[in-house]
Coordinates of C-alpha atoms in Angstrom, one line a residue:
X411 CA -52.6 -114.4 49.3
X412 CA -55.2 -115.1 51.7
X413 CA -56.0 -118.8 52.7
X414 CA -59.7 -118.5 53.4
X415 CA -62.8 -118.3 51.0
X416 CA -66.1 -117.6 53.0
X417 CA -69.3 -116.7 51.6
X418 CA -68.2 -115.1 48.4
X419 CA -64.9 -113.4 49.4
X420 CA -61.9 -113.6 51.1
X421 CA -61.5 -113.3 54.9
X422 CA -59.2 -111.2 56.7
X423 CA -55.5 -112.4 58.1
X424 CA -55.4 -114.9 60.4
X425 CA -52.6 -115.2 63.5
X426 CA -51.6 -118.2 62.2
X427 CA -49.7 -118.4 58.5
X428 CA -48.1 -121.5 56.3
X429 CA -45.3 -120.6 53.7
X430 CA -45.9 -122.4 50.2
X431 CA -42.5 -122.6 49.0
X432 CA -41.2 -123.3 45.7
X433 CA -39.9 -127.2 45.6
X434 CA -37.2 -126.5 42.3
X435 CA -35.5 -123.4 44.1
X436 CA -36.8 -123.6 47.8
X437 CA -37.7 -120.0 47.7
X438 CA -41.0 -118.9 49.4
X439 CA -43.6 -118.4 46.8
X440 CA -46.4 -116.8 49.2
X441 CA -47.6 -117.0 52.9
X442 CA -51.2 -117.7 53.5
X443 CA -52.9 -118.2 56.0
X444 CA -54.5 -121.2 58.1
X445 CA -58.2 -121.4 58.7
X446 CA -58.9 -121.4 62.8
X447 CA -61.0 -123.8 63.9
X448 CA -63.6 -121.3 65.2
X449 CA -63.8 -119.8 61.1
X450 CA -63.8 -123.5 60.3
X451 CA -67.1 -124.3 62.3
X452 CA -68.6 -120.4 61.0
X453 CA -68.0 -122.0 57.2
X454 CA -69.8 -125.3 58.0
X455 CA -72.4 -123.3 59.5
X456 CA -73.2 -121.0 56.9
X457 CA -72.8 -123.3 54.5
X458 CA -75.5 -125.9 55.7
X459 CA -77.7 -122.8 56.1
X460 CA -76.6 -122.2 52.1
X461 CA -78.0 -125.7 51.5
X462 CA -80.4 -125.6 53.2
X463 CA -81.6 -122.5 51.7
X464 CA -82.1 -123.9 47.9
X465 CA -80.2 -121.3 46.4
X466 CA -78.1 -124.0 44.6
X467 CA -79.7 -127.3 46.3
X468 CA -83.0 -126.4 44.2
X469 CA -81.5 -124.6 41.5
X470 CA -82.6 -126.0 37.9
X471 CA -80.0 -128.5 36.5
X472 CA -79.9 -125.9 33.4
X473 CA -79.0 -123.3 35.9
X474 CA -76.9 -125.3 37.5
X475 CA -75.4 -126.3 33.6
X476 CA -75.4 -122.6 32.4
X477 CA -73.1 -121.9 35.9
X478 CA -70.2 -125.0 35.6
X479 CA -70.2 -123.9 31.8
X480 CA -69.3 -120.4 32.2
X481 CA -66.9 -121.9 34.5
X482 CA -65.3 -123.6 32.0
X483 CA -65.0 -121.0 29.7
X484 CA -63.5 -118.7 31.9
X485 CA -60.9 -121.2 33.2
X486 CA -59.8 -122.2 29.4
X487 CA -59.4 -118.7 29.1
X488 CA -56.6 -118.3 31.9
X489 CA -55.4 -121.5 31.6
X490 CA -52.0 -120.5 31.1
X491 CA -51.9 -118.6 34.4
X492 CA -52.9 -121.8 36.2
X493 CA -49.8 -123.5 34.3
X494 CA -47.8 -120.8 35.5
X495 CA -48.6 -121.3 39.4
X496 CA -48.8 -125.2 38.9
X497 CA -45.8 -125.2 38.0
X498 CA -43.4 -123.5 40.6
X499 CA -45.8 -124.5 43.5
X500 CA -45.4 -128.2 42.3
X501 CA -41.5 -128.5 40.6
X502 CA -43.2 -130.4 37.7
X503 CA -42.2 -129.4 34.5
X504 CA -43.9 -127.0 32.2
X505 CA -45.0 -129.2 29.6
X506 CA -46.4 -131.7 31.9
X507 CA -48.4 -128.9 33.5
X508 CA -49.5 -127.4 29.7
X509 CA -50.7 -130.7 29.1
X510 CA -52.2 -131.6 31.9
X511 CA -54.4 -128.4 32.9
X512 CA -55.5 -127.7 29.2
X513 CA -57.8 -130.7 30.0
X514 CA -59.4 -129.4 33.2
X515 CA -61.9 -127.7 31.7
X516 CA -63.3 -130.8 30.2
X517 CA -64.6 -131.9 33.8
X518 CA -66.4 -129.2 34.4
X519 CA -68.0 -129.2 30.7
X520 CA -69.2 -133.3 31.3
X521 CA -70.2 -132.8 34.8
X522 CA -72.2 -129.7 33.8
X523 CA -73.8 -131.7 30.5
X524 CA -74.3 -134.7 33.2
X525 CA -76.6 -131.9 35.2
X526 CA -78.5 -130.9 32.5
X527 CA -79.4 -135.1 31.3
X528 CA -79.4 -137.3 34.2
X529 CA -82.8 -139.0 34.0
X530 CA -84.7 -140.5 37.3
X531 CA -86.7 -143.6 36.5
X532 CA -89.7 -145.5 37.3
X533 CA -89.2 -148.8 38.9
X534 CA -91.5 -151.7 38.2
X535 CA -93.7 -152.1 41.2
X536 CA -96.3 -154.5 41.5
X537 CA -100.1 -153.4 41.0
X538 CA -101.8 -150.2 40.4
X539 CA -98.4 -148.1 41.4
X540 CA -96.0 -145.8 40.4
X541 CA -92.3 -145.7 42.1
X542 CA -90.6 -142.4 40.8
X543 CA -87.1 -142.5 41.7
X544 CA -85.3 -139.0 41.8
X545 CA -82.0 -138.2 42.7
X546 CA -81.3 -135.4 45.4
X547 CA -78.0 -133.5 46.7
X548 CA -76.2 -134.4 50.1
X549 CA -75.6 -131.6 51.8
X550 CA -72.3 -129.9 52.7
X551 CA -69.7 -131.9 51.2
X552 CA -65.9 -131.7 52.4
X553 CA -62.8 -132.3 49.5
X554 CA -59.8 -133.0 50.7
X555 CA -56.9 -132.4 47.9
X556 CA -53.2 -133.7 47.6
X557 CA -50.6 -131.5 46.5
X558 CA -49.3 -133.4 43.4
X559 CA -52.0 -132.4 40.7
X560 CA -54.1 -129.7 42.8
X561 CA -55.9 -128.0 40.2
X562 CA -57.2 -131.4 38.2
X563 CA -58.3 -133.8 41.3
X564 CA -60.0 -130.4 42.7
X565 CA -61.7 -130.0 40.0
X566 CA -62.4 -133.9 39.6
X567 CA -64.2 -133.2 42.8
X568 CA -65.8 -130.1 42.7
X569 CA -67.1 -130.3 38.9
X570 CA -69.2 -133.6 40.2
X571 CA -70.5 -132.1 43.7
X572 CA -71.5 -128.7 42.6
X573 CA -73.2 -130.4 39.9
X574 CA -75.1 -132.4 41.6
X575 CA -76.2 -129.5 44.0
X576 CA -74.2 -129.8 47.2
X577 CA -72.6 -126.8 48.6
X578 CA -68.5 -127.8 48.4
X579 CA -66.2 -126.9 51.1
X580 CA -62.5 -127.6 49.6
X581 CA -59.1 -128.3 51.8
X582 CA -56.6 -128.2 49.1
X583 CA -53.1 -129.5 50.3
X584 CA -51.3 -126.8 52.7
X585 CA -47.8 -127.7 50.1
X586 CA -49.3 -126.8 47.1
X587 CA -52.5 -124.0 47.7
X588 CA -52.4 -121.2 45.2
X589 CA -54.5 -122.6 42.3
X590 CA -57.0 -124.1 43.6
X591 CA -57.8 -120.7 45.8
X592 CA -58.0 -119.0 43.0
X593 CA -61.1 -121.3 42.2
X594 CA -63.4 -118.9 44.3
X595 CA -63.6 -115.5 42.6
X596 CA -63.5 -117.5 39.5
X597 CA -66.6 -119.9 40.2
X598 CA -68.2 -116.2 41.3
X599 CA -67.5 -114.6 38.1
X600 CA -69.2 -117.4 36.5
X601 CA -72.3 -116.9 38.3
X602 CA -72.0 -119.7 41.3
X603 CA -74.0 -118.1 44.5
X604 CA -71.9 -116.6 47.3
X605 CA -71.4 -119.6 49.9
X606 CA -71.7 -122.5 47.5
X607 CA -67.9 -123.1 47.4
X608 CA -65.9 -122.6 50.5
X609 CA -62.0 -122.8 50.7
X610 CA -60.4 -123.2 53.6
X611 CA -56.4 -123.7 54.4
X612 CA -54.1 -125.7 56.9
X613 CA -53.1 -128.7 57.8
X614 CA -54.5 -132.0 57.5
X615 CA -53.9 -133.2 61.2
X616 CA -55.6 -129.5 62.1
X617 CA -58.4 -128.1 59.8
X618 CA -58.7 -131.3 57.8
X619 CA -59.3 -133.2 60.8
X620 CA -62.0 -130.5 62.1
X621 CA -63.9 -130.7 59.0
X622 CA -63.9 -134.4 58.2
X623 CA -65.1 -134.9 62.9
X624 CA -68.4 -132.0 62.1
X625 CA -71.7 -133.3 62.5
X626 CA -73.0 -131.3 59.7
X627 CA -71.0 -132.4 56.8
X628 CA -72.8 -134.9 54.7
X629 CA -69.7 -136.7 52.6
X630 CA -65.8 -136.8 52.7
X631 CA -63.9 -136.8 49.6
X632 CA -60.3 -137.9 50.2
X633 CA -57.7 -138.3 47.5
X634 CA -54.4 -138.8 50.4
X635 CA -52.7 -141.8 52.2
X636 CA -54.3 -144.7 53.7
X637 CA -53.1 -143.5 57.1
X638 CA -55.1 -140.6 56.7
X639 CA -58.9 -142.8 55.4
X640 CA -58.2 -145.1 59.0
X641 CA -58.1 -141.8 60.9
X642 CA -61.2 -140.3 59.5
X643 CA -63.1 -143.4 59.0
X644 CA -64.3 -143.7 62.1
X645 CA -65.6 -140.5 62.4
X646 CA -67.5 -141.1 59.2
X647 CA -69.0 -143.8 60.3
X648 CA -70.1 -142.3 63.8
X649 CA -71.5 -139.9 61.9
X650 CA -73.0 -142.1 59.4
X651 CA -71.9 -140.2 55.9
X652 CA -69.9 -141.7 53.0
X653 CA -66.3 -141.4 51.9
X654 CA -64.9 -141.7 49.0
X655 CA -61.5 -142.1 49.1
X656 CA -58.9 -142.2 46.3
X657 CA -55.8 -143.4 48.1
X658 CA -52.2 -145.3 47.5
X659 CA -51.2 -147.4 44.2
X660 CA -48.3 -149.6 43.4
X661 CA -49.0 -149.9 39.7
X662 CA -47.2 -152.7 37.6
X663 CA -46.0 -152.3 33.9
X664 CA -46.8 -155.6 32.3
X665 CA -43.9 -156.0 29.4
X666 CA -44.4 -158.8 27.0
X667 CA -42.6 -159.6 24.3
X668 CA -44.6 -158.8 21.6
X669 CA -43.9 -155.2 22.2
X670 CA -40.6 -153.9 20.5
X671 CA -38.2 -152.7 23.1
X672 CA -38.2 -149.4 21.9
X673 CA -41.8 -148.6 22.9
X674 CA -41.1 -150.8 25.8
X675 CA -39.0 -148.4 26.9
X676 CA -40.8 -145.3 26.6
X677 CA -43.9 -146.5 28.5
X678 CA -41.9 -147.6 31.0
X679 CA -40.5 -143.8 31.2
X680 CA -43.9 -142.3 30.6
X681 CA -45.4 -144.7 33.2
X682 CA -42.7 -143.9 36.2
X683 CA -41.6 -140.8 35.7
X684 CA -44.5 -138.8 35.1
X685 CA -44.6 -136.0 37.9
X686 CA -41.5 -137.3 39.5
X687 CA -43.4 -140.5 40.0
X688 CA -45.5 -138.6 42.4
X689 CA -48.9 -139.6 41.2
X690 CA -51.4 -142.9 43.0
X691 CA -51.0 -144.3 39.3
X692 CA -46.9 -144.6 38.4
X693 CA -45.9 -147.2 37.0
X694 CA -43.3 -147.7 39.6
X695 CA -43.4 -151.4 39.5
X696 CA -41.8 -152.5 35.9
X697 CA -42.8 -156.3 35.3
X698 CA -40.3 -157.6 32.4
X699 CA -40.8 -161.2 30.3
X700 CA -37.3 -163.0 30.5
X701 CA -37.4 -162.7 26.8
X702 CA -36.9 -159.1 25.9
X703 CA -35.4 -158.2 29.8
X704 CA -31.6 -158.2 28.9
X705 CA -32.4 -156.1 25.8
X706 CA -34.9 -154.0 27.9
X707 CA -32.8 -153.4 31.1
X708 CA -29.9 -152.3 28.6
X709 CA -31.7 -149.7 27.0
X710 CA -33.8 -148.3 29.8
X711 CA -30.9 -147.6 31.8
X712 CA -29.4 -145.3 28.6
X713 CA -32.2 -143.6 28.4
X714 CA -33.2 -142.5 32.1
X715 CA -29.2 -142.0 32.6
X716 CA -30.1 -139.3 29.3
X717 CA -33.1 -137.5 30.8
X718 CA -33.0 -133.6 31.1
X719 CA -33.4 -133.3 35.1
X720 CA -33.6 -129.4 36.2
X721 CA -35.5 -126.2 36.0
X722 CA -39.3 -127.1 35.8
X723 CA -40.0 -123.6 34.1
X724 CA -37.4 -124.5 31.2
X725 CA -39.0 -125.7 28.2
X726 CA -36.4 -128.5 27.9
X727 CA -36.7 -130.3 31.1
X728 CA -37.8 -133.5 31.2
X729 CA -37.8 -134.0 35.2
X730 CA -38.8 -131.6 37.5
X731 CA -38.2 -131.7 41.4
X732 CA -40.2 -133.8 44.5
X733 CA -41.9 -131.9 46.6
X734 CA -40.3 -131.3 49.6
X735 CA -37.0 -132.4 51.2
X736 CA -39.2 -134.8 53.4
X737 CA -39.8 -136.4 49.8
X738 CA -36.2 -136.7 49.3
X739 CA -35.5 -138.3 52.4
X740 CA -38.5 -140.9 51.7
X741 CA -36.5 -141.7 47.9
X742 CA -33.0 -142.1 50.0
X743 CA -35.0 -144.6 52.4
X744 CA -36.5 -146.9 49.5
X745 CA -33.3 -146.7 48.1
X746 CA -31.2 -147.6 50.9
X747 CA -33.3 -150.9 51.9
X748 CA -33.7 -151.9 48.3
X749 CA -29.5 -152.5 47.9
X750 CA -29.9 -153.9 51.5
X751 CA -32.3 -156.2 50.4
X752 CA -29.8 -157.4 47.6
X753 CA -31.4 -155.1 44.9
X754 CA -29.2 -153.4 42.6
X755 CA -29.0 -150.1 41.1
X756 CA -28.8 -149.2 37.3
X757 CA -28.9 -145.7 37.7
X758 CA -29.9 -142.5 39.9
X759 CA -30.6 -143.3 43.4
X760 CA -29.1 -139.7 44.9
X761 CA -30.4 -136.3 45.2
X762 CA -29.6 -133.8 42.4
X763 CA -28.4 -130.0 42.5
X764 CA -28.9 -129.4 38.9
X765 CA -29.7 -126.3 38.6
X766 CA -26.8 -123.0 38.9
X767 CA -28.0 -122.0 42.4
X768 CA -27.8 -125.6 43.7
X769 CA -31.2 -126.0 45.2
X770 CA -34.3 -127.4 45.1
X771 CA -35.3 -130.9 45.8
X772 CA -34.3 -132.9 43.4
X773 CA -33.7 -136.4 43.0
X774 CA -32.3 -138.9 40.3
X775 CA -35.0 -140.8 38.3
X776 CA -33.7 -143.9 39.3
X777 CA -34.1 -147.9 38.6
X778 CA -33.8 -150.9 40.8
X779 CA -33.2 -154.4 39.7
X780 CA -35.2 -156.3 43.0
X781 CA -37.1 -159.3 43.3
X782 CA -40.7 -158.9 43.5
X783 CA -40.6 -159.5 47.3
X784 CA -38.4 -156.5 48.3
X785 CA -40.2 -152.9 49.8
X786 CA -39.5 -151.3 47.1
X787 CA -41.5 -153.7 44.9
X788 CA -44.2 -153.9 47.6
X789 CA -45.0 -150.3 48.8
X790 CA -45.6 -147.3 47.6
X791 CA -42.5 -144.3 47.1
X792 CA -44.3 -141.3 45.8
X793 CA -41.1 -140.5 43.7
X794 CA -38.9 -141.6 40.7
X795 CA -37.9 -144.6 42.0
X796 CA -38.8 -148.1 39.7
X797 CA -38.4 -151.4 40.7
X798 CA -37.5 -153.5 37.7
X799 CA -38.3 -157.1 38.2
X800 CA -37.6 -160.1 35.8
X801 CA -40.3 -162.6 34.9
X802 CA -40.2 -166.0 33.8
X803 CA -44.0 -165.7 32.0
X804 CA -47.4 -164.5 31.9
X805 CA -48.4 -166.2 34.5
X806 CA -45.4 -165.0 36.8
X807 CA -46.4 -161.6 35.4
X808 CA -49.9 -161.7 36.8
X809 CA -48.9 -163.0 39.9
X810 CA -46.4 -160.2 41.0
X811 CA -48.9 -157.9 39.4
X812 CA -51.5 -158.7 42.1
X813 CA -49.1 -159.5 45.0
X814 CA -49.5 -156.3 46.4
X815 CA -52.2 -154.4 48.7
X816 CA -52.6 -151.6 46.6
X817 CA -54.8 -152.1 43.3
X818 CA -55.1 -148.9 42.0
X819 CA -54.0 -149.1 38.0
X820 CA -51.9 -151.3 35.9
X821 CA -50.8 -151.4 32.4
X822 CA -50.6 -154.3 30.4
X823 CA -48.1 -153.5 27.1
X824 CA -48.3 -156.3 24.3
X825 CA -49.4 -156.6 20.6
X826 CA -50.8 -160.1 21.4
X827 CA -54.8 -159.0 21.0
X828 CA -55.8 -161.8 23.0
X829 CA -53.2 -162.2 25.8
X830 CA -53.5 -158.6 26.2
X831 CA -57.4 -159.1 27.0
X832 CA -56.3 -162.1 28.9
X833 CA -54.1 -160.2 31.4
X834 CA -56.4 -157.1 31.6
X835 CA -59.3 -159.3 32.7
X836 CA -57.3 -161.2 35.7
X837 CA -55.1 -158.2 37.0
X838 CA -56.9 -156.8 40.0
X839 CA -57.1 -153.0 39.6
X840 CA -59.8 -150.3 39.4
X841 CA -57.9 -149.2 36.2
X842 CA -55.9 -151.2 33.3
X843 CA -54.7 -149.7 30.6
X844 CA -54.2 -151.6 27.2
X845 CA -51.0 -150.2 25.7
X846 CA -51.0 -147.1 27.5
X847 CA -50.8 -145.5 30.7
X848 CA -51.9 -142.7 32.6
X849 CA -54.4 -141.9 30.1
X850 CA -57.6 -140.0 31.8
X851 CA -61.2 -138.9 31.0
X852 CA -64.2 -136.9 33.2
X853 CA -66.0 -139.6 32.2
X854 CA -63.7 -142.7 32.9
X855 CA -64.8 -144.0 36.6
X856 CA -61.2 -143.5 38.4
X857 CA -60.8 -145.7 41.7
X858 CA -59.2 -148.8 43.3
X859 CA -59.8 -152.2 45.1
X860 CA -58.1 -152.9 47.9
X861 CA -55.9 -150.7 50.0
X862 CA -55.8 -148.3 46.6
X863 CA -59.3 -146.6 48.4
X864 CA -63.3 -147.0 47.9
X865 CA -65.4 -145.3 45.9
X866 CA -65.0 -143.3 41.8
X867 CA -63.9 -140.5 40.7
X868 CA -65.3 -139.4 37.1
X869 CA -68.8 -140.7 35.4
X870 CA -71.5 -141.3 36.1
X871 CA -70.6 -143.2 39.2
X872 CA -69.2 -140.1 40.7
X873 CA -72.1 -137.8 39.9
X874 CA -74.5 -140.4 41.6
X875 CA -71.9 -140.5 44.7
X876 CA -72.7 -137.1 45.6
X877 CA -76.2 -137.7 45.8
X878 CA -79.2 -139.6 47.5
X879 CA -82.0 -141.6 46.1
X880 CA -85.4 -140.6 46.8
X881 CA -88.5 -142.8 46.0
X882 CA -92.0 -141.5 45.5
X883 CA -94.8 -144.0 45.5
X884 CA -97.9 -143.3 44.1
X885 CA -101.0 -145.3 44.3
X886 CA -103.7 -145.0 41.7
X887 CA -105.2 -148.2 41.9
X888 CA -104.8 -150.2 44.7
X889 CA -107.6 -150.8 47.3
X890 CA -106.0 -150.1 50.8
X891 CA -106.7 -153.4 53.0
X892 CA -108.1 -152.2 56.3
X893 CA -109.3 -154.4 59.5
X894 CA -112.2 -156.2 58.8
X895 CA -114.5 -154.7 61.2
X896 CA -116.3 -157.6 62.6
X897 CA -112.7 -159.2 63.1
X898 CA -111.8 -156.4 65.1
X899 CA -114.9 -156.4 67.1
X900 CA -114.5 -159.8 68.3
X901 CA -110.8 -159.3 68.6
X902 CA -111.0 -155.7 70.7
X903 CA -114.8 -155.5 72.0

């Protein structure tokens, strides 16, 4: 597979190639190939020319509408080939991945609808005026993309840019490729104009850095680390464009006790173990009251000692593999200075071989009894790896909720209607789930405070991001105020 999409097709092979290998079984998958810098600067080029021309920048909103729907359609149609490719270029298990990209669509359907209804308005000026306030595209947009869902924060992206008219040029993560370059001939089919959507491939220290340093981009869209947003930041701001930037999370699990332990239990393993507890959003910090921990504790360690870790294309499997073996090696890490912090481990904490040909990258979905000072309760892992932390009351709850630099999403589990409003309203995150977790809609703003990034994803918020306000004064009424003319003869004769 090629790693280039320019102007409506694929390009030629490049010199230089990455190999997307398969995380469960570290086999190669495909080679593709990087985007050079010079075919880098050719894409921004051509596509501010692509702007520029109106071909999509001036296009009708029901145009536009008619195109991100057909889009839809045809991606609910192959849906289960996406799965397919998700799933071995990722490690996460099939039924996450079923479930997961049978909502994609969805974004493009709201952001498309959000096209074809967003209204201007008329602001209330003073006098005989009319303000008209319309709502314009950037320019050339740049998406940056993470490997750990690529097809569904692509899409996130790319439904809300391309609706709002901005020509899209898309870096998907150089671990995890193959769906979302697939995106191209299928935004064709559906009618987009050649040049609209760009795809380019390497890596982020290389053609990510190229794109996000060009003078003719008009916005970064970042979902990555915060090492990577104080790199490009700068730049940005040279350049004076926005970011938005979806970045790290640390997000608690706020047990109380009037939650049975049962369901306790299973949001805790649907909150952190999700993906391998590779998403911004696990629930990798698992705040307990004192009065249901001993009960808790006991139980969650049977049950993550009883989940199906192995083969991410069997039916069956619960757990899938991390990414790469640098993942592994950042699990081992947490793991080691969590016991040498005094923290002690219920279960996991090693790498697995489950499967016959004993490879892949696979690592325990493990649990940590730590105070809420340790690393591991303070930073994030980016795999399944919990700290479980004891608390003494709400209030103790709250606090070690917010003690962090992240604030990203949190989850707040209790069948007490008003202390579960209570906690909601003084956690600090973008996102905080009432008895749930992970829960996601295209038009739910998605975004953090803090060190968890700037900016939304989703809604309305997100449409308006990728745009710029215009206002058109018109005056029907007012008498312009000149110099009075014997003024100005004294004044200037």
């Amino acid at each position: 597979m090629r790693g280039t999409y320019k102007n409506g097709q694929e390009t030629p092979p490049t010199a230089t190639t990455i190999s997307v290998v398969n995380p469960a079984t570290e086999e190669a998958l495909a080679t593709i190939n990087a985007t050079p810098s010079e075919a880098v600067d050719e894409i921004i080029t051509a596509s501010w020319k692509t702007f520029h021309s109106g071909v999509w920048s001036r296009k009708d909103p029901s145009d536009r509408f008619a195109v991100l729907s057909r889009a839809s359609t045809l991606l609910r149609g192959r849906i289960n080939d996406f799965v397919a490719l998700e799933t071995v270029q990722t490690g996460r298990p099939i039924r996450e991945m079923r479930t997961q990209l049978a909502r994609v669509p969805e974004w493009l359907d709201y952001f498309a609808s959000l096209a074809r209804v967003h209204e201007g308005r008329v602001t209330p000026f003073k006098g005989a005026v009319t303000n008209t306030l319309t709502r314009i595209p950037l320019g050339v947009v740049v998406l940056i993309t993470p490997y750990n869902h690529p097809l569904l924060i692509a899409m996130k992206k790319i439904a809300a840019a391309l609706a709002a008219g901005n020509v899209v040029i898309v870096k998907p993560s150089e671990l995890a490729p193959l769906s979302v370059l697939k995106l191209g001939a299928l935004f064709k089919e559906a009618g987009l104009p050649d040049g609209v959507l760009q795809i380019v491939s390497g890596y982020g220290r290389e053609t990510g850095k190229y794109l996000c340093e060009h003078p003719k981009i008009s916005k970064i869209d970042l979902t990555g680390g915060i090492a990577t947003y104080r790199a490009i930041a700068p730049v940005a701001a040279m350049n004076m464009i926005p970011i938005t930037a979806e970045l790290g999370g640390k997000a608690p699990v706020c047990i109380f006790p009037s939650t049975d332990v049962e369901t306790a239990v299973k949001a805790a393993l649907f909150a952190g173990f999700i993906a391998s507890g590779q998403t911004c959003v696990t629930g990798s910090r698992i705040l307990v009251h004192k009065d249901i921990y001993d009960s808790f504790r006991s139980l969650l360690e049977k049950r993550v000692r009883a989940l199906r870790v192995g083969d991410p294309t069997d039916e069956k499997t619960q757990i899938g593999s991390v990414i790469s073996a640098a993942a592994i090696e950042r699990c081992e890490a947490f793991v080691s200075r969590a016991t040498a912090e005094g923290g002690t481990i219920l279960c996991g904490g090693t790498r697995l071989t489950p499967t016959p040909e004993k490879k892949g990258y696979f690592f325990a979905p493990t649990v940590i009894e730590t105070a809420s000072t340790s690393d591991l309760a303070n930073n994030e892992v980016f795999g399944p790896v919990l700290a479980l932390i004891k608390c003494s009351d709400e209030d103790e709850i709250v606090r070690i909720a917010n003690g962090t630099s992240y604030a990203l999403g949190a989850s707040v589990w209790s069948n007490d209607f008003t202390q579960a409003h209570s906690v909601a309203d003084k956690i600090e995150a973008g996102i905080v789930w009432i008895n749930g977790h992970h829960l996601n809609d295209p038009s739910s703003p998605w975004g953090g405070f803090k060190e968890s990034g700037v900016g939304k994803e989703n809604g309305v918020e997100a449409y308006e991001s990728y745009t710029k306000v215009k206002s058109t004064v018109m005056n029907y009424g007012v008498k312009p105020v000149w110099f009075d003319d014997e003024v100005a003869d004294a004044r200037y004769g």
